[in-house]
Amino acid sequence: MAPEIWSLFILISLFLFRKGQASSSLKNPILSRLRRAPESKEESKKCSYTFLVPEQKITGPICAARGYSTDKDRVTRLDVAAVRDLLSKQRREMETLKLVVDVDGNLVNEMKLLRKESRNMNSRVTQLYMQLLHEIIRKRDNSLELAQLETRILNATADSMRLASRYRDLEAKFAAMSAVVNNQSVVIGALEERCMQVYSGRHDHPPLGPPLVQVVPENIPVKVAPFTNEIQSDNTQRLARERGSRSGPSPTSETLEVKQPPQRNFSAEGPFRDCLEAQDAGHITSGMYLIKPDEAERPLQVWCEQDIDNGGWTIIQSRKDGSVNFFRNWENYKSGFGNIDGEYWLGLEGIYRLGRQGDYKLLVELLDWMDKKVYAQYDSFHLEPESEGYRLRVGVYQGNAGDSLASHNGKQFTTLDRDKDAFSGNCAHFHKGGWWYNSCGQANLNGVWYTGGVYRSKFQDGIFWADYGGGFYSMKSVRMMIRPID
Ligand SMILES: [Ca+2]
């Protein structure tokens, strides 16, 4: 056979070998047969493969087995090189595939994780959905409760309106009853007086009461709670009991010196001529101050009111809680008594001395049991000396409490032991205080402190200001204060 044909044969074999290796494994039948070919003589005599060679003039079948062993070494080297090349290439591909598989594995893991997360998310979403459902149900329940509450509130409002209406009715009834009580007291007083007159025609007569102050029912301040239809408690009786007295208010001759004041609201400076001078000196706080009016023998402790009506007011009388007994004798009323930060009477002599050192005006501040404040102001005020019985001199009235001092203007001061009033008996005895009584009068600011306002008593002995509440309405608190005229 010609060498060209062998070359062609080898190339074709190589080509087939490579092709077979690329498409399958190392168990290539061509290669195995090529290798096995020289081992068997019988086999070597047979034509294993038939190739059609287009070139040259070969037209018949060609036996490839013959002469194969002669080029065996060269083919094998090429094969090995090719196989190695192929192996390395496949190894690279394997590595690439391995990398791909690794990446795929990671992806699978990630997918698994994502699936797991997705499952968790799903369960969480389900949970949230359930919660939402619960919330919706709960809110529906709440709205039902709200509706029920609204209904209850409406019912309560209706109830309160009914109660308010009843309260107003009761208030009106109470006012009417108070007026009746006052009128009956006046009638009873008048009947008692007539009885006494009839009785006195045959017997030695006991002391008569003074004519009662006429009632001013439209002015009676109404207070429903605490409501009591009984006779109001007489604080003087309580005080008397506390002091060991047997019964009823009794005059006291004990000299109640002004107590040592507590440290608060107390100014150690002074003494000043009055509270206006203290204010002018920079003491703008209401409290206790020492004053010493011109010609006064000793300094006095007083409460200075620096807050109302521009301040500078010297308090000469204060009632607020019934803690001090005002049923006292002349000496007490002359020198003064009580507690400066509570109830007190400055003293007639002190008030007289104050009035002598300038032109003063008087302000009477009244507080009823509805905590309503009313005022009576007089544009001038002073007392005459003791030799004139500390006669009261007040000027022109203005205010909203009514002028109940009018009938007392120009009257001397009367106490239980010094009767200077115009009444046949002693007004201090009936009104249980000391005052510039006429016969006896329209105001009794040193009377008995009753709680609650309207009171019942045989005589009009409460702290009354007749033009405001009538003779049977006792004020809750009262202050009398003076200040130099601007
Ligand atoms: Ca008299």
PDB file of C-alpha atoms and ligand atoms in Angstrom, residues 414 419-427 438, ligand 1:
ATOM      1  CA  THR A 414     -72.873  99.961 125.538  1.00  0.00           C
ATOM      2  CA  ASP A 419     -75.714 100.813 129.633  1.00  0.00           C
ATOM      3  CA  LYS A 420     -75.603 103.871 127.388  1.00  0.00           C
ATOM      4  CA  ASP A 421     -78.315 102.826 124.919  1.00  0.00           C
ATOM      5  CA  ALA A 422     -81.716 104.362 124.347  1.00  0.00           C
ATOM      6  CA  PHE A 423     -83.591 101.211 125.275  1.00  0.00           C
ATOM      7  CA  SER A 424     -85.215 100.820 128.665  1.00  0.00           C
ATOM      8  CA  GLY A 425     -83.203  97.676 129.277  1.00  0.00           C
ATOM      9  CA  ASN A 426     -79.631  96.915 128.315  1.00  0.00           C
ATOM     10  CA  CYS A 427     -79.253  96.093 124.656  1.00  0.00           C
ATOM     11  CA  ASN A 438     -79.606 102.658 120.037  1.00  0.00           C
TER      12      ASN A 438
HETATM   13 CA    CA B   1     -80.593 101.156 128.259  1.00  0.00          CA
END
